[in-house]
XYZ file of C-alpha atoms in Angstrom:
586
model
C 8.472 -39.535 -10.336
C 10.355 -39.377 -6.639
C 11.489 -36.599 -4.428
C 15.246 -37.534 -5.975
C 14.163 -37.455 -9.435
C 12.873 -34.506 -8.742
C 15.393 -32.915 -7.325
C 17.517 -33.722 -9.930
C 15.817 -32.323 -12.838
C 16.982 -29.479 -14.250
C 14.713 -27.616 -16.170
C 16.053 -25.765 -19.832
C 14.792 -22.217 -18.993
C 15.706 -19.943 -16.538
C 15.126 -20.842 -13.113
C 12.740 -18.891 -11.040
C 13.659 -16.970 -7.844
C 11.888 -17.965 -4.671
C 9.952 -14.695 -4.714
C 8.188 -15.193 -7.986
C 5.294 -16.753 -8.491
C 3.861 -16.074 -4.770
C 0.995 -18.139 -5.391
C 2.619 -21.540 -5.476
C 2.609 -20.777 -1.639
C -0.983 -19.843 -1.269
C -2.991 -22.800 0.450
C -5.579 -23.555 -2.082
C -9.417 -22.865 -0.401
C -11.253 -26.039 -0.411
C -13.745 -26.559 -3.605
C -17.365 -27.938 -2.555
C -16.913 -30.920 -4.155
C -13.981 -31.534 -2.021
C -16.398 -33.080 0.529
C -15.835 -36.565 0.987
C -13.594 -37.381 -1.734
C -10.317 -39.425 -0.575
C -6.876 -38.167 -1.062
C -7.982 -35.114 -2.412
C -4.587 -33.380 -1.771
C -3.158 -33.743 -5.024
C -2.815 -30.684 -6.878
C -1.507 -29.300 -3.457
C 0.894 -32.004 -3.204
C 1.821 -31.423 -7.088
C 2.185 -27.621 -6.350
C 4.843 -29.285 -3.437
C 6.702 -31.187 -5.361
C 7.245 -28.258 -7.687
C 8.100 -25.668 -5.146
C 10.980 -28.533 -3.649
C 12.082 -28.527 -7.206
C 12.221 -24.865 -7.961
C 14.088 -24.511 -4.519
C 16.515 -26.648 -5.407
C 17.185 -24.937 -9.019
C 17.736 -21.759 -7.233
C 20.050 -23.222 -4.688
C 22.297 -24.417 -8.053
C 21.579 -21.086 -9.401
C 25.010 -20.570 -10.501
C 27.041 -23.457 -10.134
C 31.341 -23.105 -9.827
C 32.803 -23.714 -12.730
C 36.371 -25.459 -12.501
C 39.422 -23.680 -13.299
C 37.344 -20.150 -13.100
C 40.128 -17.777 -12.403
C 39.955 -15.465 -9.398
C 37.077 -16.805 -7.908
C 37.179 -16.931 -4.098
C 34.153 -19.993 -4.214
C 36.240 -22.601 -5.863
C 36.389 -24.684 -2.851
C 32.815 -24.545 -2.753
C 30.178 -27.046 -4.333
C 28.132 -23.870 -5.664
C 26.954 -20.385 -5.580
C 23.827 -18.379 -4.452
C 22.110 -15.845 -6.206
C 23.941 -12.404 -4.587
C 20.152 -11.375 -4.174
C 18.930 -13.902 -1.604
C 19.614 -12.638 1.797
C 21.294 -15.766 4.524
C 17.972 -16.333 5.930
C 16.516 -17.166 2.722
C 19.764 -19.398 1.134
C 19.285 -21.132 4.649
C 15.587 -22.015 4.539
C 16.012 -22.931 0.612
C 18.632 -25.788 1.712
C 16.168 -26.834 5.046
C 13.766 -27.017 2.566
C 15.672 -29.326 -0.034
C 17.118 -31.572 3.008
C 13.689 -31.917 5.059
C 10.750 -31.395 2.094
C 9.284 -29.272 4.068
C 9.051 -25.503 4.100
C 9.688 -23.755 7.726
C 6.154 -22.068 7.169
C 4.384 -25.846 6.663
C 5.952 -27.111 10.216
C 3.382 -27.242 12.337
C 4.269 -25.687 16.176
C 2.522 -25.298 19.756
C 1.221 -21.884 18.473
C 0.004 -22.868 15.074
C -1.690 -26.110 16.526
C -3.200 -23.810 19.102
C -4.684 -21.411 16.038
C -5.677 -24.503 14.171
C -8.030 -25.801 17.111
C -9.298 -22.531 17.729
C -10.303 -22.003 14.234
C -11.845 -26.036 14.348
C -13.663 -24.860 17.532
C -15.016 -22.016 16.280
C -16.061 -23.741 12.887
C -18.137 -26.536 14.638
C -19.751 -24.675 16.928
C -20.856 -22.627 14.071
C -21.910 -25.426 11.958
C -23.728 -27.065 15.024
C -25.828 -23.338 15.263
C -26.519 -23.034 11.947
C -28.210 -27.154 11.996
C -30.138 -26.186 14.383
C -31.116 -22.694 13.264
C -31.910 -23.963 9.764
C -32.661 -27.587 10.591
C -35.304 -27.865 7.159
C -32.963 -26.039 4.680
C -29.562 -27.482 4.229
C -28.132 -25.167 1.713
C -28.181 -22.856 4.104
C -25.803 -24.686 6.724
C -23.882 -25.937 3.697
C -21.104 -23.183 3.852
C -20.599 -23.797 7.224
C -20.432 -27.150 6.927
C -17.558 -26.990 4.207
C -15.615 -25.115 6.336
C -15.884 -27.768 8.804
C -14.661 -30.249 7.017
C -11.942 -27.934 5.280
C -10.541 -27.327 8.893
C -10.513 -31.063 9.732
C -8.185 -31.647 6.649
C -5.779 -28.888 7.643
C -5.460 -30.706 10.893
C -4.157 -33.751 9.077
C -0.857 -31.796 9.653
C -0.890 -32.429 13.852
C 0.122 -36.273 12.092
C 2.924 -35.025 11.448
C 3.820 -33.737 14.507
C 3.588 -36.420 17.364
C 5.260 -34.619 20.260
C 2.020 -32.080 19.829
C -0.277 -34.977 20.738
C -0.624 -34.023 24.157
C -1.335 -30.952 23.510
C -4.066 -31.833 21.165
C -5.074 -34.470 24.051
C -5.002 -31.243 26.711
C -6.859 -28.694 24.523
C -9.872 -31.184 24.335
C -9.357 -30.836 20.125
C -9.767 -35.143 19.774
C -12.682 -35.085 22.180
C -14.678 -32.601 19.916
C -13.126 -34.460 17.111
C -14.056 -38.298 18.684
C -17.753 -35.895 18.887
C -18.127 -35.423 15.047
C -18.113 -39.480 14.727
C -21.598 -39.334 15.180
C -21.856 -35.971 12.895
C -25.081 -36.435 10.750
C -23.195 -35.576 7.934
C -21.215 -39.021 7.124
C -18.657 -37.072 5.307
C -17.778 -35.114 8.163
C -17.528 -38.334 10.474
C -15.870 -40.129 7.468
C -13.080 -37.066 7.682
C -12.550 -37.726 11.227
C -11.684 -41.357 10.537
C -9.486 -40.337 7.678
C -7.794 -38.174 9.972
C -7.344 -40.956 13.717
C -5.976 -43.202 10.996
C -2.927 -40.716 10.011
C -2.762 -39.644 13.852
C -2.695 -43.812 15.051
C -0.530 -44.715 12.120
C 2.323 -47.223 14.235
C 5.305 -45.284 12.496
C 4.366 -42.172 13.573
C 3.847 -42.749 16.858
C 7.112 -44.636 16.738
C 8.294 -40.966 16.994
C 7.549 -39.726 19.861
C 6.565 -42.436 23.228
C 4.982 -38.996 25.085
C 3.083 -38.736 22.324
C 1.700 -41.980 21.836
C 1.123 -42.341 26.030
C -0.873 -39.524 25.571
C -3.169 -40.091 22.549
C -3.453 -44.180 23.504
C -4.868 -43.004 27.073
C -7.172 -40.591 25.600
C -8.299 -42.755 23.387
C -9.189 -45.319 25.740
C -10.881 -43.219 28.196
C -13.108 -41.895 25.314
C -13.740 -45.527 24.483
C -12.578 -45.542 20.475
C -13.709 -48.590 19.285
C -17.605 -48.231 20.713
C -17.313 -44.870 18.798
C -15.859 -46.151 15.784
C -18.286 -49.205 15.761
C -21.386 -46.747 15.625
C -20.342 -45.155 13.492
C -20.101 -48.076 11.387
C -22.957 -49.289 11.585
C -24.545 -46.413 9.407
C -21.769 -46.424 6.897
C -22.872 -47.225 3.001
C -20.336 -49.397 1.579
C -22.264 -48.576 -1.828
C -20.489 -45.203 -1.235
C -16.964 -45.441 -1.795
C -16.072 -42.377 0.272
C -18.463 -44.445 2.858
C -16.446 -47.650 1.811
C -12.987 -46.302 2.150
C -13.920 -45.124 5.447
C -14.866 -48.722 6.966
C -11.109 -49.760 6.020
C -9.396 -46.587 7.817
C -11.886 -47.515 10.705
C -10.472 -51.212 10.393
C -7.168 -49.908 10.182
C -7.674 -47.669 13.522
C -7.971 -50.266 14.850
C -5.862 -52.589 14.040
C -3.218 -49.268 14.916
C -3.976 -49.518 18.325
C -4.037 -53.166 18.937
C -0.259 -53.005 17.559
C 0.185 -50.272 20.152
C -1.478 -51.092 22.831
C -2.395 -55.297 23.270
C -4.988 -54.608 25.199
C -7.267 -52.977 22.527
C -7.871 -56.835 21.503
C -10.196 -57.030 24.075
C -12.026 -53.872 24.429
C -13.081 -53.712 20.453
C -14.132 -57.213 20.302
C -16.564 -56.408 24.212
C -17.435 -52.618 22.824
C -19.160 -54.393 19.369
C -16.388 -54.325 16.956
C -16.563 -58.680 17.164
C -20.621 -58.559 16.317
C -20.032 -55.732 13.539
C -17.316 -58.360 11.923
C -19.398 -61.496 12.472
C -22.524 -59.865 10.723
C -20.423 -57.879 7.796
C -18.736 -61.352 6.849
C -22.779 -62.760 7.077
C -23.958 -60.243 4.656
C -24.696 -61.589 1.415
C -22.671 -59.178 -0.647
C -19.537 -60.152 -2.926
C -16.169 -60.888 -2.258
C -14.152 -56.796 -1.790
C -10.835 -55.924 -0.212
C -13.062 -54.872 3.218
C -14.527 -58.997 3.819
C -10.473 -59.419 3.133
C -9.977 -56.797 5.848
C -12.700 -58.321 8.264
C -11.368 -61.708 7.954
C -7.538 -60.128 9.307
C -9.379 -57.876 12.007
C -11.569 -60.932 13.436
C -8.183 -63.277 13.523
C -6.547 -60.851 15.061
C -8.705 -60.433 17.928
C -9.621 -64.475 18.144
C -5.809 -65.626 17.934
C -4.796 -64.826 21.912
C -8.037 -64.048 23.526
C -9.596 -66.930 24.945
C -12.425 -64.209 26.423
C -12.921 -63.023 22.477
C -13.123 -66.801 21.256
C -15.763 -67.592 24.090
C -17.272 -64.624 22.444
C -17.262 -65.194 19.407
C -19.224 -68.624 20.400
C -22.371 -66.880 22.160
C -22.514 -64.733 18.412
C -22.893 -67.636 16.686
C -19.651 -66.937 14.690
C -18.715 -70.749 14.673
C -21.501 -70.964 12.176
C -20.785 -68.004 10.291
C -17.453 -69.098 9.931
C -19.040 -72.421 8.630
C -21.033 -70.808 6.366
C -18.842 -68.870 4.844
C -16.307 -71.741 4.229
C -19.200 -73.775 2.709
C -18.724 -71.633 -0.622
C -15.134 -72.796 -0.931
C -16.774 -76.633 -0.955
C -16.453 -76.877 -4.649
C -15.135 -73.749 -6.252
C -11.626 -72.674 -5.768
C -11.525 -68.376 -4.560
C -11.304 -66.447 -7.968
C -8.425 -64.170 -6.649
C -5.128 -64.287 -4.524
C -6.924 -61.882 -2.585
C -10.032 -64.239 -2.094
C -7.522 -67.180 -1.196
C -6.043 -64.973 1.643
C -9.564 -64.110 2.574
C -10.428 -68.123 3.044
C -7.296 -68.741 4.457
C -8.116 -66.004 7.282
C -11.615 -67.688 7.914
C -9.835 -70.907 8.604
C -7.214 -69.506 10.700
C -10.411 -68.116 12.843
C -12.008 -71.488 13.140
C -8.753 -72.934 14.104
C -8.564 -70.631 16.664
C -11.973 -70.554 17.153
C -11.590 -74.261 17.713
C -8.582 -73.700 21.346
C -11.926 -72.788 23.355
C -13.614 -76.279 24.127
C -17.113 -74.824 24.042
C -16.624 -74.241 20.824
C -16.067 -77.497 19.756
C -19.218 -78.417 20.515
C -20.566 -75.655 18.676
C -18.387 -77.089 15.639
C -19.900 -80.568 16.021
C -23.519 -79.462 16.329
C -22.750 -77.449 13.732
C -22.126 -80.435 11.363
C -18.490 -78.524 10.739
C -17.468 -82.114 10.476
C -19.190 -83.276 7.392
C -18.125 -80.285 5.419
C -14.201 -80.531 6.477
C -14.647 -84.116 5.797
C -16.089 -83.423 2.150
C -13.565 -80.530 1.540
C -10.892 -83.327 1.911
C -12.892 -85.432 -0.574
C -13.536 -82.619 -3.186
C -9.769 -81.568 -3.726
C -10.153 -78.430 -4.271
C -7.760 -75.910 -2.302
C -10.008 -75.884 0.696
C -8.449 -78.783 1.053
C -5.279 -77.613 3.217
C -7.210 -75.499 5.359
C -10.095 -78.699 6.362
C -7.108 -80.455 7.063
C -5.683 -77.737 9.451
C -9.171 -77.350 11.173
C -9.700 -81.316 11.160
C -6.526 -81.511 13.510
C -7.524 -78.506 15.733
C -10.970 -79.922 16.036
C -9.417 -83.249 17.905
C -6.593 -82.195 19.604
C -6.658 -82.972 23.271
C -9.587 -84.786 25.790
C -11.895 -81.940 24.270
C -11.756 -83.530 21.002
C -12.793 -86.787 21.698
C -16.827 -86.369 20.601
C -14.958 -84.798 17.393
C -13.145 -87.924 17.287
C -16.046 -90.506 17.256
C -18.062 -88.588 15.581
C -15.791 -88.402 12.499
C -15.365 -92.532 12.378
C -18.931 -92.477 12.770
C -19.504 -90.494 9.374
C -16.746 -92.213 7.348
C -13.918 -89.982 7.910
C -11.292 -93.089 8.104
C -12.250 -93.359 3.839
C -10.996 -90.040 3.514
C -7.946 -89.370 5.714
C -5.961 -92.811 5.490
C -5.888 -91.572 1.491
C -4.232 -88.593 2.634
C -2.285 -90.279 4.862
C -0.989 -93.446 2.367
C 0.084 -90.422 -0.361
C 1.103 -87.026 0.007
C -1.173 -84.782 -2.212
C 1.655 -83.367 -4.780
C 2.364 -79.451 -4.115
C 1.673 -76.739 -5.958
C 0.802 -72.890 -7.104
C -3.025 -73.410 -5.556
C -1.933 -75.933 -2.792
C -1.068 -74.099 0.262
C 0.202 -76.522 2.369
C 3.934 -77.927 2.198
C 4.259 -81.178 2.011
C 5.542 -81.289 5.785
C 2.518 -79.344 6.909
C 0.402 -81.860 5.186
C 1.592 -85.163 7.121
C 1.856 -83.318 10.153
C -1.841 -82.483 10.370
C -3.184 -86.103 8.863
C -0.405 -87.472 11.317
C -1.945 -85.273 13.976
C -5.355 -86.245 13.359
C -4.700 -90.252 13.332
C -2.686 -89.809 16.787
C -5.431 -87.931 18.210
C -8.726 -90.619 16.687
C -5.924 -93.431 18.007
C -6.340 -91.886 21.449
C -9.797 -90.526 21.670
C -11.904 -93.384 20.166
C -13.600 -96.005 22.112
C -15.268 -98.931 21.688
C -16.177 -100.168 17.852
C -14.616 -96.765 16.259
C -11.639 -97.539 17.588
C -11.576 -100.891 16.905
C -12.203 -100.210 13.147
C -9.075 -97.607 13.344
C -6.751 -100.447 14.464
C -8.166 -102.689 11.854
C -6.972 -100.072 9.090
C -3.387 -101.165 10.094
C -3.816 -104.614 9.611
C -5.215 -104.694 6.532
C -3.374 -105.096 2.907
C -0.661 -106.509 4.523
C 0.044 -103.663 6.539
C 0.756 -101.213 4.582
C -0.214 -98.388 6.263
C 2.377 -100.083 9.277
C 4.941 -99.478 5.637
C 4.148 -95.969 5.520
C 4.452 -95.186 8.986
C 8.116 -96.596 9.338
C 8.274 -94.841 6.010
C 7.754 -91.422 7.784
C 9.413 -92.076 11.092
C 12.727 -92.595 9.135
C 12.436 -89.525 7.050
C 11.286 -87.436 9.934
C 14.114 -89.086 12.376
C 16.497 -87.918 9.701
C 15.045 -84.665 9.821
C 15.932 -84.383 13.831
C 19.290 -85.689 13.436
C 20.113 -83.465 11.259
C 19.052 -80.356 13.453
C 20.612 -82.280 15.961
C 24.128 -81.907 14.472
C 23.975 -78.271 13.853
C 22.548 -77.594 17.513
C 25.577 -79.480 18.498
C 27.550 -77.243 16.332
C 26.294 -73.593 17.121
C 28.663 -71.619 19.424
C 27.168 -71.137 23.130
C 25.814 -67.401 23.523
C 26.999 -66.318 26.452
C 23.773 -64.249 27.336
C 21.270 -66.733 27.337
C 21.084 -68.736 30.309
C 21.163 -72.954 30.376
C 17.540 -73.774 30.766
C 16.462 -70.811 28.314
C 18.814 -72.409 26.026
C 17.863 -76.252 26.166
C 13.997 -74.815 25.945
C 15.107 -72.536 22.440
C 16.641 -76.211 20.894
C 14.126 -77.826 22.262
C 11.253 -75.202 19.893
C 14.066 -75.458 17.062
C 14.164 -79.446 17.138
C 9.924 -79.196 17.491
C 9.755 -76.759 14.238
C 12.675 -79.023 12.198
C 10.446 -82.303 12.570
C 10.361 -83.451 15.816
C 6.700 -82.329 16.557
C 5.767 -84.987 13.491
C 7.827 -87.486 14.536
C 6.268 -87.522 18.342
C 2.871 -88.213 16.192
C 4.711 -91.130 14.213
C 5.371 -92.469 16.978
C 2.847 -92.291 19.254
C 0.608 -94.422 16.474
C 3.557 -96.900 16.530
C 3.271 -97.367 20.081
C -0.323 -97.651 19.996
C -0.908 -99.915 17.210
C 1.932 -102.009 18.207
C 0.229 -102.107 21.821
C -2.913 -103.726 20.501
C -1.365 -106.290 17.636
C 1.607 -108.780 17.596
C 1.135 -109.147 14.037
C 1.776 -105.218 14.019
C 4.590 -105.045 16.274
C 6.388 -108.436 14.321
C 5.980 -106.238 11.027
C 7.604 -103.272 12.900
C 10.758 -104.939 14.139
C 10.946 -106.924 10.849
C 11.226 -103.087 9.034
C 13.522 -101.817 11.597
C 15.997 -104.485 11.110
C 15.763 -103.930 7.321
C 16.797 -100.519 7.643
C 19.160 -100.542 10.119
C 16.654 -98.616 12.691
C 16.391 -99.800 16.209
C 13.182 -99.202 18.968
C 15.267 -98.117 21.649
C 15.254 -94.938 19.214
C 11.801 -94.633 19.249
C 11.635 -95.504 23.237
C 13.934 -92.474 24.017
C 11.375 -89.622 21.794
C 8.106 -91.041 23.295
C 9.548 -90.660 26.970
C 10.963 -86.631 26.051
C 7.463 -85.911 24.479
C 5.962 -87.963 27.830
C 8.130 -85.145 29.870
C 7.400 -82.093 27.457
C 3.593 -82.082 27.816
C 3.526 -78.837 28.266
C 1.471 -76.372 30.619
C -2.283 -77.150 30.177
C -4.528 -78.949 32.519
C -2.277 -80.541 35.671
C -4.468 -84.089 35.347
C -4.855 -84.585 31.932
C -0.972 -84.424 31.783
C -0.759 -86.746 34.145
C -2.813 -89.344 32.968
C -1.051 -88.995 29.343
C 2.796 -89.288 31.064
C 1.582 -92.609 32.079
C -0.177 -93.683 29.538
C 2.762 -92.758 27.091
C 5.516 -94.139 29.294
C 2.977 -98.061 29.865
C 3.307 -98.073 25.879
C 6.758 -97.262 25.791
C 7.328 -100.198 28.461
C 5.466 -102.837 26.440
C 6.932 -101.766 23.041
């Protein structure tokens, strides 16, 4: 049931006064067994909902009825009991608009009380350890307490202009202290609690607020804290469990804060904690899934994290991981997200060239390449890392080395027919022939010597077919461009947007519509027609056919020859003219 329902329902007995029944008010005292357990707030929450309902019964108390003669409230929507004072009909309709009692708002004052009493409490608790270090039942009570008072300071979440306050009053350092509490529910408390305080809405709220807490935070160094404490966690435990995925989602809190978090978890061991938890032998659970979004999110931008992620060995444990997808198919939607996220990592992985080394040594080549053979739906995401893997002038061992193990038996397939989408296929059918497009473009200009000669021979044989396909593709892909072409043409000019940040936004909408895929198409035209008559003959002979010409295909190669892009300053040079001596002997 909702707040509204609730709100709405209008119970058949007599509605209670606010005074009655004082001890729906009373704040409940916290049960031993209370220790630990997640979301434990419930009854109180229940005992909420109630009091919001019985406030809003008195506030109808006694409603106007229509045509009632002689009453001077007609105009009005309803009536309050003649025994409330104003004060009390006031905080009755506060309380129905805003949920919230005045008394539950927490204030400067009652946030100064509340880390007094937390203060006092955990010193307390830290005497009585020490005092009775060998009997635990006697620093039990205190303990409870402890833990009692770090719930009621849940309520500070609320509240994110009091941050600094909290910040100035040194309450989250002695709280960032209790991390390393030897009691794990205590520490598992305090991460319940920086995961309400971090949450990104609520410090939405109030910019002070989140200045304050982020710089704290920082200086206290959060994520070396939060990664010691994981390292003693039980995931056995759920309370234990529950708490690695608040920790996880601390953090990934403050990366959406603050970017540069991405770098100081992955350097202050969050990176290594990820890398060995996705090792560990234990099932598939909604924490690997977790891992797997952390770990992309830190590898995605961060060149430093990737080179990191290298020296951990986490090209392998990426590999290894992966290697269970070979020949089964994940037995969830859940478990196909989480081997989706491990080959997002390797792709990204994959942008540092170190890495690709690591990837070839690590024979990641053999088990993409049977991936593509098994057709299962590891499939997509082989494909995806196949094209990342020899991209560029660092993919060119990738390159050779995939010719050299009978890779051209496996992706010309792929390339010939479009694998048929659907429910367990996770590529579109565009994504597919980009990346097997992607791949051929990249073995066409990477190979030397005899592999390269036997991936020119693949277009000569069975009466070129595979020349077939590619004018096959070019035309629907050209198509594709035109068309986006027509409705750039079409859009009105924005007035705000400057001319070059306009042609370079038509330019990223014409790449996204087809145009990227098309450059590929081409390229292998170019280059393939560069090296066989018999090729280039076929090529004008399909052209004419279909009413294509190759001055179309001149004018793409020599905009992709002038969009290289901004990587290194001599490798771009060398591939301008390259790309621009095909497009003069086409």
């Amino acid at each position: 049931m909702d707040i509204g329902e609730l709100l709405a329902f209008k119970p058949e007995q007599t509605p209670k006064r606010p005074h009655e029944d004082d001890d729906d008010f009373a704040v409940p005292e916290p049960a031993p067994s209370d220790i630990g357990k997640r979301g434990g707030g419930g009854d109180e929450k229940a005992k909420r909902m109630r009091r919001i309902a019985d406030a809003k019964e008195t506030a109808n108390y006694k409603k106007s009825q229509e045509g009632n003669a002689g009453s001077g409230s007609a105009g009005s929507t309803f009536e309050f009991d003649p025994e409330l004072t104003e004060e009390e009909r006031l905080n009755i309709l506060k309380y129905v608009e805003s949920e919230e009692a005045e008394g539950d708002v927490l204030d400067e004052q009652g946030l100064k009380k509340l880390i007094l009493v937390f203060e006092k409490r955990n010193l307390k608790n830290q005497e009585m350890r020490i005092k009775f270090s060998d009997s635990p039942e006697k620093f039990m009570e205190s303990e409870l307490d402890l833990h009692a008072v770090i719930q009621e300071l849940k309520a500070v979440a609320t509240v994110p202009d009091l941050y600094p306050l909290l910040v100035e009053l040194h309450g989250l350092h002695s709280l960032l202290e209790l991390l390393a509490h030897q009691n794990t529910d205590i520490a598992v408390a305090v991460v319940d609690l920086l995961q309400e305080v971090t949450d990104v809405d609520i410090l939405g709220e109030s910019s002070d607020g989140a200045e304050a807490l982020i710089e704290a935070l920082r200086k206290e160094q959060i994520c070396a804290l939060l990664v010691q404490n994981l390292e003693r966690l039980n995931e056995q435990v759920k309370e234990e469990s529950d708490g690695v995925h608040n920790t996880l989602a601390i953090v990934e809190n403050l990366i959406e804060i603050e970017g540069e978090f991405v770098r100081e978890a992955a350097t202050q061991g969050l990176l290594a904690w990820i890398l060995k938890r996705l090792k560990g032998k234990s099932p598939f659970d909604p924490n690997k899934l977790y891992c797997s979004e952390i770990l992309s999110i830190l590898i995605q931008t961060e060149n430093e994290n990737r080179l990191l992620l290298g020296t951990l060995d986490g090209v392998d444990v990426l590999l290894q991981q992966l290697a269970i997808y070979k020949r089964h198919d994940p037995a969830s939607n859940e478990e196909q997200e989480y081997m989706s996220n491990l080959f997002n990592c390797l792709c990204s992985a994959l942008m540092a060239r170190e890495n690709r080394d690591r990837f070839l040594n690590g024979e990641g080549l053999q088990l993409m390449n049977l991936m593509l053979r098994e057709k299962k739906m590891s499939r997509n995401g082989s494909l995806k890392v196949l094209d990342h893997a020899m991209a560029g002038p660092d993919g060119r061992e990738n390159c050779n080395k995939f010719v050299e193990i009978l890779g051209l038996r496996t992706i010309f397939p792929l390339f010939m027919k479009t694998p048929k989408r659907n429910k367990q296929r996770l590529l579109s059918v565009d994504e597919h022939e980009e990346h097997v497009c992607s791949v051929i473009a990249s073995m066409l200009r990477n190979c030397k010597g005899t592999q390269r000669q036997r991936m020119l021979t693949k277009f000569t044989e069975n009466d070129h077919e595979k020349v077939d396909r590619l004018l096959e593709l070019h035309l629907k892909y050209l198509a594709k461009v035109e068309a986006i072409d027509k409705e750039i043409d079409q859009q009105p000019k924005d007035a705000a947007i400057d001319e070059d940040e306009e042609t370079e936004n038509n330019y990223i909408k014409r790449l996204t519509g087809g145009l990227f895929t098309l450059q590929r198409i081409d390229y292998i035209l170019l280059e393939v027609s560069a090296t066989s008559e018999t090729v280039k003959q076929r090529v004008l002979q399909i052209l004419n056919l279909r009413g294509a010409s190759m001055k179309t295909i001149r004018s793409i190669m020599r905009e992709y020859a002038g969009n290289l892009g901004d990587g290194d300053t001599e490798w771009r040079e060398q591939e301008q003219t390259h790309i621009l001596s095909l497009v003069d002997r086409f």
